[in-house]
Amino acid sequence: MANRRLTAKAICAALLLAAPALGQAADPNAGIEALVREAFADAPVMIAVAKCESRYRQFASEGIPLRGGSGKGYIGIFQIGERLHAAAAAKAGH
């Protein structure tokens, strides 16, 4: 489980660090699917979740983080509910 958390942190960090460069590209999501597939190669269900939730999109066409759902309260590839997971994220240092 700890290894999977590390992997999830690694992909999130990679996506955040890539944001400025990806935001400047014609397609701000170029390469995102490959990052997801690499990071979650040992957990194919997570790859399927990313595809289902966002079609492997981390960013909207303007290069800003993708938001969706009720009140646009869900963000990113996995459409994480910010309000729902705020306490756990804060506890994890995010």
PDB file of N, CA and C in Angstrom:
ATOM      1  N   MET A   1       0.820  -1.198   0.000  1.00  0.00           N
ATOM      2  CA  MET A   1       0.000   0.000   0.000  1.00  0.00           C
ATOM      3  C   MET A   1       0.866   1.265   0.000  1.00  0.00           C
ATOM      4  N   ALA A   2       1.947   1.246   0.796  1.00  0.00           N
ATOM      5  CA  ALA A   2       2.823   2.418   0.844  1.00  0.00           C
ATOM      6  C   ALA A   2       3.449   2.678  -0.516  1.00  0.00           C
ATOM      7  N   ASN A   3       3.819   1.607  -1.227  1.00  0.00           N
ATOM      8  CA  ASN A   3       4.401   1.747  -2.555  1.00  0.00           C
ATOM      9  C   ASN A   3       3.402   2.372  -3.517  1.00  0.00           C
ATOM     10  N   ARG A   4       2.137   1.993  -3.407  1.00  0.00           N
ATOM     11  CA  ARG A   4       1.112   2.542  -4.278  1.00  0.00           C
ATOM     12  C   ARG A   4       0.896   4.028  -3.972  1.00  0.00           C
ATOM     13  N   ARG A   5       0.964   4.408  -2.689  1.00  0.00           N
ATOM     14  CA  ARG A   5       0.840   5.823  -2.320  1.00  0.00           C
ATOM     15  C   ARG A   5       1.995   6.614  -2.908  1.00  0.00           C
ATOM     16  N   LEU A   6       3.200   6.042  -2.844  1.00  0.00           N
ATOM     17  CA  LEU A   6       4.361   6.698  -3.404  1.00  0.00           C
ATOM     18  C   LEU A   6       4.188   6.878  -4.902  1.00  0.00           C
ATOM     19  N   THR A   7       3.665   5.861  -5.580  1.00  0.00           N
ATOM     20  CA  THR A   7       3.437   5.942  -7.012  1.00  0.00           C
ATOM     21  C   THR A   7       2.419   7.035  -7.320  1.00  0.00           C
ATOM     22  N   ALA A   8       1.335   7.105  -6.562  1.00  0.00           N
ATOM     23  CA  ALA A   8       0.317   8.128  -6.780  1.00  0.00           C
ATOM     24  C   ALA A   8       0.914   9.513  -6.548  1.00  0.00           C
ATOM     25  N   LYS A   9       1.728   9.647  -5.511  1.00  0.00           N
ATOM     26  CA  LYS A   9       2.378  10.934  -5.254  1.00  0.00           C
ATOM     27  C   LYS A   9       3.305  11.301  -6.403  1.00  0.00           C
ATOM     28  N   ALA A  10       4.018  10.312  -6.930  1.00  0.00           N
ATOM     29  CA  ALA A  10       4.954  10.569  -8.018  1.00  0.00           C
ATOM     30  C   ALA A  10       4.237  11.067  -9.266  1.00  0.00           C
ATOM     31  N   ILE A  11       3.111  10.441  -9.602  1.00  0.00           N
ATOM     32  CA  ILE A  11       2.393  10.893 -10.803  1.00  0.00           C
ATOM     33  C   ILE A  11       1.794  12.279 -10.584  1.00  0.00           C
ATOM     34  N   CYS A  12       1.278  12.537  -9.398  1.00  0.00           N
ATOM     35  CA  CYS A  12       0.724  13.863  -9.113  1.00  0.00           C
ATOM     36  C   CYS A  12       1.816  14.919  -9.203  1.00  0.00           C
ATOM     37  N   ALA A  13       2.983  14.623  -8.640  1.00  0.00           N
ATOM     38  CA  ALA A  13       4.099  15.568  -8.700  1.00  0.00           C
ATOM     39  C   ALA A  13       4.528  15.805 -10.146  1.00  0.00           C
ATOM     40  N   ALA A  14       4.608  14.744 -10.927  1.00  0.00           N
ATOM     41  CA  ALA A  14       5.007  14.873 -12.332  1.00  0.00           C
ATOM     42  C   ALA A  14       4.020  15.736 -13.094  1.00  0.00           C
ATOM     43  N   LEU A  15       2.743  15.543 -12.827  1.00  0.00           N
ATOM     44  CA  LEU A  15       1.720  16.322 -13.522  1.00  0.00           C
ATOM     45  C   LEU A  15       1.769  17.784 -13.120  1.00  0.00           C
ATOM     46  N   LEU A  16       1.977  18.054 -11.838  1.00  0.00           N
ATOM     47  CA  LEU A  16       2.059  19.441 -11.385  1.00  0.00           C
ATOM     48  C   LEU A  16       3.288  20.125 -11.946  1.00  0.00           C
ATOM     49  N   LEU A  17       4.414  19.427 -11.971  1.00  0.00           N
ATOM     50  CA  LEU A  17       5.634  20.008 -12.519  1.00  0.00           C
ATOM     51  C   LEU A  17       5.540  20.205 -14.022  1.00  0.00           C
ATOM     52  N   ALA A  18       4.787  19.342 -14.688  1.00  0.00           N
ATOM     53  CA  ALA A  18       4.647  19.433 -16.142  1.00  0.00           C
ATOM     54  C   ALA A  18       3.622  20.474 -16.552  1.00  0.00           C
ATOM     55  N   ALA A  19       2.816  20.947 -15.639  1.00  0.00           N
ATOM     56  CA  ALA A  19       1.711  21.850 -15.964  1.00  0.00           C
ATOM     57  C   ALA A  19       2.123  23.054 -16.804  1.00  0.00           C
ATOM     58  N   PRO A  20       3.159  23.800 -16.422  1.00  0.00           N
ATOM     59  CA  PRO A  20       3.514  24.962 -17.249  1.00  0.00           C
ATOM     60  C   PRO A  20       3.895  24.574 -18.674  1.00  0.00           C
ATOM     61  N   ALA A  21       4.682  23.526 -18.822  1.00  0.00           N
ATOM     62  CA  ALA A  21       5.102  23.107 -20.163  1.00  0.00           C
ATOM     63  C   ALA A  21       3.918  22.579 -20.950  1.00  0.00           C
ATOM     64  N   LEU A  22       3.093  21.763 -20.320  1.00  0.00           N
ATOM     65  CA  LEU A  22       1.938  21.214 -21.023  1.00  0.00           C
ATOM     66  C   LEU A  22       0.943  22.305 -21.374  1.00  0.00           C
ATOM     67  N   GLY A  23       0.817  23.290 -20.500  1.00  0.00           N
ATOM     68  CA  GLY A  23      -0.113  24.389 -20.744  1.00  0.00           C
ATOM     69  C   GLY A  23       0.248  25.189 -21.978  1.00  0.00           C
ATOM     70  N   GLN A  24       1.512  25.178 -22.353  1.00  0.00           N
ATOM     71  CA  GLN A  24       1.967  25.927 -23.522  1.00  0.00           C
ATOM     72  C   GLN A  24       1.809  25.129 -24.810  1.00  0.00           C
ATOM     73  N   ALA A  25       1.621  23.820 -24.693  1.00  0.00           N
ATOM     74  CA  ALA A  25       1.520  22.971 -25.871  1.00  0.00           C
ATOM     75  C   ALA A  25       0.158  23.135 -26.529  1.00  0.00           C
ATOM     76  N   ALA A  26       0.089  22.747 -27.806  1.00  0.00           N
ATOM     77  CA  ALA A  26      -1.186  22.787 -28.514  1.00  0.00           C
ATOM     78  C   ALA A  26      -2.198  21.902 -27.799  1.00  0.00           C
ATOM     79  N   ASP A  27      -1.744  20.760 -27.292  1.00  0.00           N
ATOM     80  CA  ASP A  27      -2.597  19.872 -26.508  1.00  0.00           C
ATOM     81  C   ASP A  27      -2.004  19.794 -25.107  1.00  0.00           C
ATOM     82  N   PRO A  28      -2.627  20.446 -24.134  1.00  0.00           N
ATOM     83  CA  PRO A  28      -2.057  20.465 -22.789  1.00  0.00           C
ATOM     84  C   PRO A  28      -2.015  19.089 -22.136  1.00  0.00           C
ATOM     85  N   ASN A  29      -2.662  18.095 -22.734  1.00  0.00           N
ATOM     86  CA  ASN A  29      -2.689  16.750 -22.165  1.00  0.00           C
ATOM     87  C   ASN A  29      -1.814  15.760 -22.913  1.00  0.00           C
ATOM     88  N   ALA A  30      -1.022  16.251 -23.844  1.00  0.00           N
ATOM     89  CA  ALA A  30      -0.122  15.369 -24.585  1.00  0.00           C
ATOM     90  C   ALA A  30       0.808  14.667 -23.602  1.00  0.00           C
ATOM     91  N   GLY A  31       0.861  13.360 -23.677  1.00  0.00           N
ATOM     92  CA  GLY A  31       1.753  12.589 -22.826  1.00  0.00           C
ATOM     93  C   GLY A  31       1.168  12.167 -21.491  1.00  0.00           C
ATOM     94  N   ILE A  32       0.011  12.691 -21.124  1.00  0.00           N
ATOM     95  CA  ILE A  32      -0.589  12.371 -19.826  1.00  0.00           C
ATOM     96  C   ILE A  32      -0.970  10.890 -19.746  1.00  0.00           C
ATOM     97  N   GLU A  33      -1.591  10.363 -20.789  1.00  0.00           N
ATOM     98  CA  GLU A  33      -1.990   8.959 -20.760  1.00  0.00           C
ATOM     99  C   GLU A  33      -0.775   8.066 -20.526  1.00  0.00           C
ATOM    100  N   ALA A  34       0.325   8.358 -21.180  1.00  0.00           N
ATOM    101  CA  ALA A  34       1.540   7.549 -21.006  1.00  0.00           C
ATOM    102  C   ALA A  34       2.042   7.617 -19.567  1.00  0.00           C
ATOM    103  N   LEU A  35       1.980   8.800 -18.943  1.00  0.00           N
ATOM    104  CA  LEU A  35       2.384   8.928 -17.543  1.00  0.00           C
ATOM    105  C   LEU A  35       1.494   8.092 -16.631  1.00  0.00           C
ATOM    106  N   VAL A  36       0.199   8.125 -16.879  1.00  0.00           N
ATOM    107  CA  VAL A  36      -0.746   7.341 -16.068  1.00  0.00           C
ATOM    108  C   VAL A  36      -0.454   5.853 -16.244  1.00  0.00           C
ATOM    109  N   ARG A  37      -0.290   5.419 -17.482  1.00  0.00           N
ATOM    110  CA  ARG A  37      -0.041   3.995 -17.742  1.00  0.00           C
ATOM    111  C   ARG A  37       1.264   3.531 -17.090  1.00  0.00           C
ATOM    112  N   GLU A  38       2.287   4.369 -17.115  1.00  0.00           N
ATOM    113  CA  GLU A  38       3.566   4.008 -16.504  1.00  0.00           C
ATOM    114  C   GLU A  38       3.440   3.970 -14.975  1.00  0.00           C
ATOM    115  N   ALA A  39       2.841   4.989 -14.404  1.00  0.00           N
ATOM    116  CA  ALA A  39       2.739   5.081 -12.946  1.00  0.00           C
ATOM    117  C   ALA A  39       1.868   3.990 -12.348  1.00  0.00           C
ATOM    118  N   PHE A  40       0.856   3.554 -13.077  1.00  0.00           N
ATOM    119  CA  PHE A  40      -0.080   2.568 -12.549  1.00  0.00           C
ATOM    120  C   PHE A  40      -0.036   1.245 -13.313  1.00  0.00           C
ATOM    121  N   ALA A  41       1.140   0.913 -13.852  1.00  0.00           N
ATOM    122  CA  ALA A  41       1.286  -0.339 -14.600  1.00  0.00           C
ATOM    123  C   ALA A  41       0.917  -1.548 -13.747  1.00  0.00           C
ATOM    124  N   ASP A  42       1.145  -1.449 -12.439  1.00  0.00           N
ATOM    125  CA  ASP A  42       0.827  -2.569 -11.545  1.00  0.00           C
ATOM    126  C   ASP A  42      -0.601  -2.497 -11.000  1.00  0.00           C
ATOM    127  N   ALA A  43      -1.342  -1.486 -11.403  1.00  0.00           N
ATOM    128  CA  ALA A  43      -2.722  -1.321 -10.924  1.00  0.00           C
ATOM    129  C   ALA A  43      -3.605  -0.897 -12.089  1.00  0.00           C
ATOM    130  N   PRO A  44      -3.884  -1.809 -13.032  1.00  0.00           N
ATOM    131  CA  PRO A  44      -4.630  -1.453 -14.236  1.00  0.00           C
ATOM    132  C   PRO A  44      -5.998  -0.843 -13.964  1.00  0.00           C
ATOM    133  N   VAL A  45      -6.578  -1.135 -12.817  1.00  0.00           N
ATOM    134  CA  VAL A  45      -7.877  -0.542 -12.505  1.00  0.00           C
ATOM    135  C   VAL A  45      -7.752   0.984 -12.407  1.00  0.00           C
ATOM    136  N   MET A  46      -6.606   1.478 -11.936  1.00  0.00           N
ATOM    137  CA  MET A  46      -6.414   2.926 -11.832  1.00  0.00           C
ATOM    138  C   MET A  46      -6.327   3.560 -13.223  1.00  0.00           C
ATOM    139  N   ILE A  47      -5.760   2.840 -14.165  1.00  0.00           N
ATOM    140  CA  ILE A  47      -5.691   3.324 -15.547  1.00  0.00           C
ATOM    141  C   ILE A  47      -7.110   3.436 -16.101  1.00  0.00           C
ATOM    142  N   ALA A  48      -7.927   2.427 -15.823  1.00  0.00           N
ATOM    143  CA  ALA A  48      -9.324   2.442 -16.272  1.00  0.00           C
ATOM    144  C   ALA A  48     -10.108   3.574 -15.614  1.00  0.00           C
ATOM    145  N   VAL A  49      -9.837   3.837 -14.338  1.00  0.00           N
ATOM    146  CA  VAL A  49     -10.517   4.938 -13.637  1.00  0.00           C
ATOM    147  C   VAL A  49     -10.152   6.271 -14.284  1.00  0.00           C
ATOM    148  N   ALA A  50      -8.874   6.475 -14.572  1.00  0.00           N
ATOM    149  CA  ALA A  50      -8.443   7.726 -15.207  1.00  0.00           C
ATOM    150  C   ALA A  50      -9.116   7.912 -16.561  1.00  0.00           C
ATOM    151  N   LYS A  51      -9.223   6.834 -17.312  1.00  0.00           N
ATOM    152  CA  LYS A  51      -9.881   6.916 -18.616  1.00  0.00           C
ATOM    153  C   LYS A  51     -11.359   7.252 -18.452  1.00  0.00           C
ATOM    154  N   CYS A  52     -12.011   6.584 -17.520  1.00  0.00           N
ATOM    155  CA  CYS A  52     -13.451   6.792 -17.293  1.00  0.00           C
ATOM    156  C   CYS A  52     -13.744   8.200 -16.784  1.00  0.00           C
ATOM    157  N   GLU A  53     -12.968   8.657 -15.817  1.00  0.00           N
ATOM    158  CA  GLU A  53     -13.246   9.939 -15.169  1.00  0.00           C
ATOM    159  C   GLU A  53     -12.918  11.146 -16.038  1.00  0.00           C
ATOM    160  N   SER A  54     -11.832  11.066 -16.804  1.00  0.00           N
ATOM    161  CA  SER A  54     -11.390  12.275 -17.513  1.00  0.00           C
ATOM    162  C   SER A  54     -10.895  12.046 -18.937  1.00  0.00           C
ATOM    163  N   ARG A  55     -10.944  10.807 -19.387  1.00  0.00           N
ATOM    164  CA  ARG A  55     -10.351  10.456 -20.676  1.00  0.00           C
ATOM    165  C   ARG A  55      -8.880  10.882 -20.724  1.00  0.00           C
ATOM    166  N   TYR A  56      -8.185  10.671 -19.589  1.00  0.00           N
ATOM    167  CA  TYR A  56      -6.764  10.974 -19.420  1.00  0.00           C
ATOM    168  C   TYR A  56      -6.447  12.460 -19.546  1.00  0.00           C
ATOM    169  N   ARG A  57      -7.385  13.295 -19.190  1.00  0.00           N
ATOM    170  CA  ARG A  57      -7.129  14.740 -19.255  1.00  0.00           C
ATOM    171  C   ARG A  57      -6.872  15.275 -17.844  1.00  0.00           C
ATOM    172  N   GLN A  58      -5.759  15.944 -17.675  1.00  0.00           N
ATOM    173  CA  GLN A  58      -5.427  16.616 -16.419  1.00  0.00           C
ATOM    174  C   GLN A  58      -5.775  18.096 -16.538  1.00  0.00           C
ATOM    175  N   PHE A  59      -5.733  18.608 -17.761  1.00  0.00           N
ATOM    176  CA  PHE A  59      -5.920  20.044 -17.990  1.00  0.00           C
ATOM    177  C   PHE A  59      -7.046  20.328 -18.975  1.00  0.00           C
ATOM    178  N   ALA A  60      -7.731  21.437 -18.752  1.00  0.00           N
ATOM    179  CA  ALA A  60      -8.709  21.941 -19.712  1.00  0.00           C
ATOM    180  C   ALA A  60      -7.928  22.529 -20.891  1.00  0.00           C
ATOM    181  N   SER A  61      -8.624  22.893 -21.951  1.00  0.00           N
ATOM    182  CA  SER A  61      -7.940  23.383 -23.156  1.00  0.00           C
ATOM    183  C   SER A  61      -7.105  24.634 -22.892  1.00  0.00           C
ATOM    184  N   GLU A  62      -7.442  25.399 -21.856  1.00  0.00           N
ATOM    185  CA  GLU A  62      -6.684  26.615 -21.525  1.00  0.00           C
ATOM    186  C   GLU A  62      -5.406  26.309 -20.756  1.00  0.00           C
ATOM    187  N   GLY A  63      -5.181  25.031 -20.420  1.00  0.00           N
ATOM    188  CA  GLY A  63      -3.995  24.660 -19.668  1.00  0.00           C
ATOM    189  C   GLY A  63      -4.185  24.702 -18.161  1.00  0.00           C
ATOM    190  N   ILE A  64      -5.393  25.003 -17.710  1.00  0.00           N
ATOM    191  CA  ILE A  64      -5.674  25.008 -16.270  1.00  0.00           C
ATOM    192  C   ILE A  64      -6.191  23.628 -15.865  1.00  0.00           C
ATOM    193  N   PRO A  65      -6.075  23.265 -14.588  1.00  0.00           N
ATOM    194  CA  PRO A  65      -6.543  21.937 -14.172  1.00  0.00           C
ATOM    195  C   PRO A  65      -8.000  21.691 -14.560  1.00  0.00           C
ATOM    196  N   LEU A  66      -8.247  20.496 -15.068  1.00  0.00           N
ATOM    197  CA  LEU A  66      -9.585  20.089 -15.483  1.00  0.00           C
ATOM    198  C   LEU A  66     -10.508  20.031 -14.272  1.00  0.00           C
ATOM    199  N   ARG A  67     -11.668  20.633 -14.384  1.00  0.00           N
ATOM    200  CA  ARG A  67     -12.675  20.590 -13.318  1.00  0.00           C
ATOM    201  C   ARG A  67     -13.962  20.050 -13.901  1.00  0.00           C
ATOM    202  N   GLY A  68     -14.680  19.288 -13.095  1.00  0.00           N
ATOM    203  CA  GLY A  68     -15.940  18.733 -13.558  1.00  0.00           C
ATOM    204  C   GLY A  68     -16.846  18.415 -12.397  1.00  0.00           C
ATOM    205  N   GLY A  69     -17.952  17.771 -12.716  1.00  0.00           N
ATOM    206  CA  GLY A  69     -18.899  17.352 -11.694  1.00  0.00           C
ATOM    207  C   GLY A  69     -19.747  18.491 -11.159  1.00  0.00           C
ATOM    208  N   SER A  70     -20.479  18.179 -10.131  1.00  0.00           N
ATOM    209  CA  SER A  70     -21.378  19.135  -9.493  1.00  0.00           C
ATOM    210  C   SER A  70     -20.597  20.321  -8.935  1.00  0.00           C
ATOM    211  N   GLY A  71     -20.904  21.506  -9.413  1.00  0.00           N
ATOM    212  CA  GLY A  71     -20.230  22.707  -8.938  1.00  0.00           C
ATOM    213  C   GLY A  71     -18.766  22.782  -9.311  1.00  0.00           C
ATOM    214  N   LYS A  72     -18.361  21.981 -10.277  1.00  0.00           N
ATOM    215  CA  LYS A  72     -16.952  21.924 -10.714  1.00  0.00           C
ATOM    216  C   LYS A  72     -16.025  21.647  -9.531  1.00  0.00           C
ATOM    217  N   GLY A  73     -16.501  20.830  -8.589  1.00  0.00           N
ATOM    218  CA  GLY A  73     -15.748  20.525  -7.384  1.00  0.00           C
ATOM    219  C   GLY A  73     -14.826  19.325  -7.497  1.00  0.00           C
ATOM    220  N   TYR A  74     -14.707  18.772  -8.695  1.00  0.00           N
ATOM    221  CA  TYR A  74     -13.843  17.617  -8.914  1.00  0.00           C
ATOM    222  C   TYR A  74     -12.720  18.035  -9.844  1.00  0.00           C
ATOM    223  N   ILE A  75     -11.508  17.561  -9.569  1.00  0.00           N
ATOM    224  CA  ILE A  75     -10.352  18.085 -10.287  1.00  0.00           C
ATOM    225  C   ILE A  75      -9.426  16.976 -10.787  1.00  0.00           C
ATOM    226  N   GLY A  76      -8.876  17.204 -11.978  1.00  0.00           N
ATOM    227  CA  GLY A  76      -7.817  16.373 -12.509  1.00  0.00           C
ATOM    228  C   GLY A  76      -8.220  15.062 -13.153  1.00  0.00           C
ATOM    229  N   ILE A  77      -7.215  14.274 -13.418  1.00  0.00           N
ATOM    230  CA  ILE A  77      -7.365  12.999 -14.115  1.00  0.00           C
ATOM    231  C   ILE A  77      -8.387  12.099 -13.444  1.00  0.00           C
ATOM    232  N   PHE A  78      -8.296  11.997 -12.128  1.00  0.00           N
ATOM    233  CA  PHE A  78      -9.168  11.086 -11.399  1.00  0.00           C
ATOM    234  C   PHE A  78     -10.417  11.775 -10.866  1.00  0.00           C
ATOM    235  N   GLN A  79     -10.585  13.055 -11.195  1.00  0.00           N
ATOM    236  CA  GLN A  79     -11.743  13.829 -10.752  1.00  0.00           C
ATOM    237  C   GLN A  79     -11.966  13.655  -9.241  1.00  0.00           C
ATOM    238  N   ILE A  80     -10.928  14.016  -8.503  1.00  0.00           N
ATOM    239  CA  ILE A  80     -10.943  13.924  -7.039  1.00  0.00           C
ATOM    240  C   ILE A  80     -11.822  15.037  -6.479  1.00  0.00           C
ATOM    241  N   GLY A  81     -12.741  14.673  -5.592  1.00  0.00           N
ATOM    242  CA  GLY A  81     -13.622  15.650  -4.947  1.00  0.00           C
ATOM    243  C   GLY A  81     -12.852  16.447  -3.911  1.00  0.00           C
ATOM    244  N   GLU A  82     -12.634  17.730  -4.192  1.00  0.00           N
ATOM    245  CA  GLU A  82     -11.829  18.546  -3.287  1.00  0.00           C
ATOM    246  C   GLU A  82     -12.421  18.625  -1.881  1.00  0.00           C
ATOM    247  N   ARG A  83     -13.701  18.935  -1.776  1.00  0.00           N
ATOM    248  CA  ARG A  83     -14.321  19.039  -0.451  1.00  0.00           C
ATOM    249  C   ARG A  83     -14.318  17.703   0.279  1.00  0.00           C
ATOM    250  N   LEU A  84     -14.632  16.659  -0.450  1.00  0.00           N
ATOM    251  CA  LEU A  84     -14.721  15.331   0.140  1.00  0.00           C
ATOM    252  C   LEU A  84     -13.376  14.852   0.682  1.00  0.00           C
ATOM    253  N   HIS A  85     -12.305  15.185   0.004  1.00  0.00           N
ATOM    254  CA  HIS A  85     -10.990  14.665   0.371  1.00  0.00           C
ATOM    255  C   HIS A  85     -10.058  15.716   0.963  1.00  0.00           C
ATOM    256  N   ALA A  86     -10.536  16.894   1.285  1.00  0.00           N
ATOM    257  CA  ALA A  86      -9.692  17.972   1.792  1.00  0.00           C
ATOM    258  C   ALA A  86      -8.971  17.590   3.083  1.00  0.00           C
ATOM    259  N   ALA A  87      -9.662  16.989   4.023  1.00  0.00           N
ATOM    260  CA  ALA A  87      -9.049  16.630   5.304  1.00  0.00           C
ATOM    261  C   ALA A  87      -7.931  15.607   5.117  1.00  0.00           C
ATOM    262  N   ALA A  88      -8.196  14.581   4.310  1.00  0.00           N
ATOM    263  CA  ALA A  88      -7.182  13.549   4.067  1.00  0.00           C
ATOM    264  C   ALA A  88      -5.978  14.133   3.326  1.00  0.00           C
ATOM    265  N   ALA A  89      -6.228  15.026   2.385  1.00  0.00           N
ATOM    266  CA  ALA A  89      -5.128  15.665   1.644  1.00  0.00           C
ATOM    267  C   ALA A  89      -4.274  16.522   2.572  1.00  0.00           C
ATOM    268  N   ALA A  90      -4.931  17.268   3.451  1.00  0.00           N
ATOM    269  CA  ALA A  90      -4.187  18.114   4.399  1.00  0.00           C
ATOM    270  C   ALA A  90      -3.340  17.240   5.329  1.00  0.00           C
ATOM    271  N   LYS A  91      -3.907  16.143   5.775  1.00  0.00           N
ATOM    272  CA  LYS A  91      -3.192  15.224   6.661  1.00  0.00           C
ATOM    273  C   LYS A  91      -1.982  14.630   5.962  1.00  0.00           C
ATOM    274  N   ALA A  92      -2.096  14.421   4.641  1.00  0.00           N
ATOM    275  CA  ALA A  92      -0.988  13.868   3.862  1.00  0.00           C
ATOM    276  C   ALA A  92       0.008  14.947   3.431  1.00  0.00           C
ATOM    277  N   GLY A  93      -0.271  16.196   3.777  1.00  0.00           N
ATOM    278  CA  GLY A  93       0.652  17.275   3.450  1.00  0.00           C
ATOM    279  C   GLY A  93       0.409  17.953   2.117  1.00  0.00           C
ATOM    280  N   HIS A  94      -0.802  17.861   1.594  1.00  0.00           N
ATOM    281  CA  HIS A  94      -1.116  18.492   0.301  1.00  0.00           C
ATOM    282  C   HIS A  94      -2.065  19.645   0.472  1.00  0.00           C
TER     283      HIS A  94
END
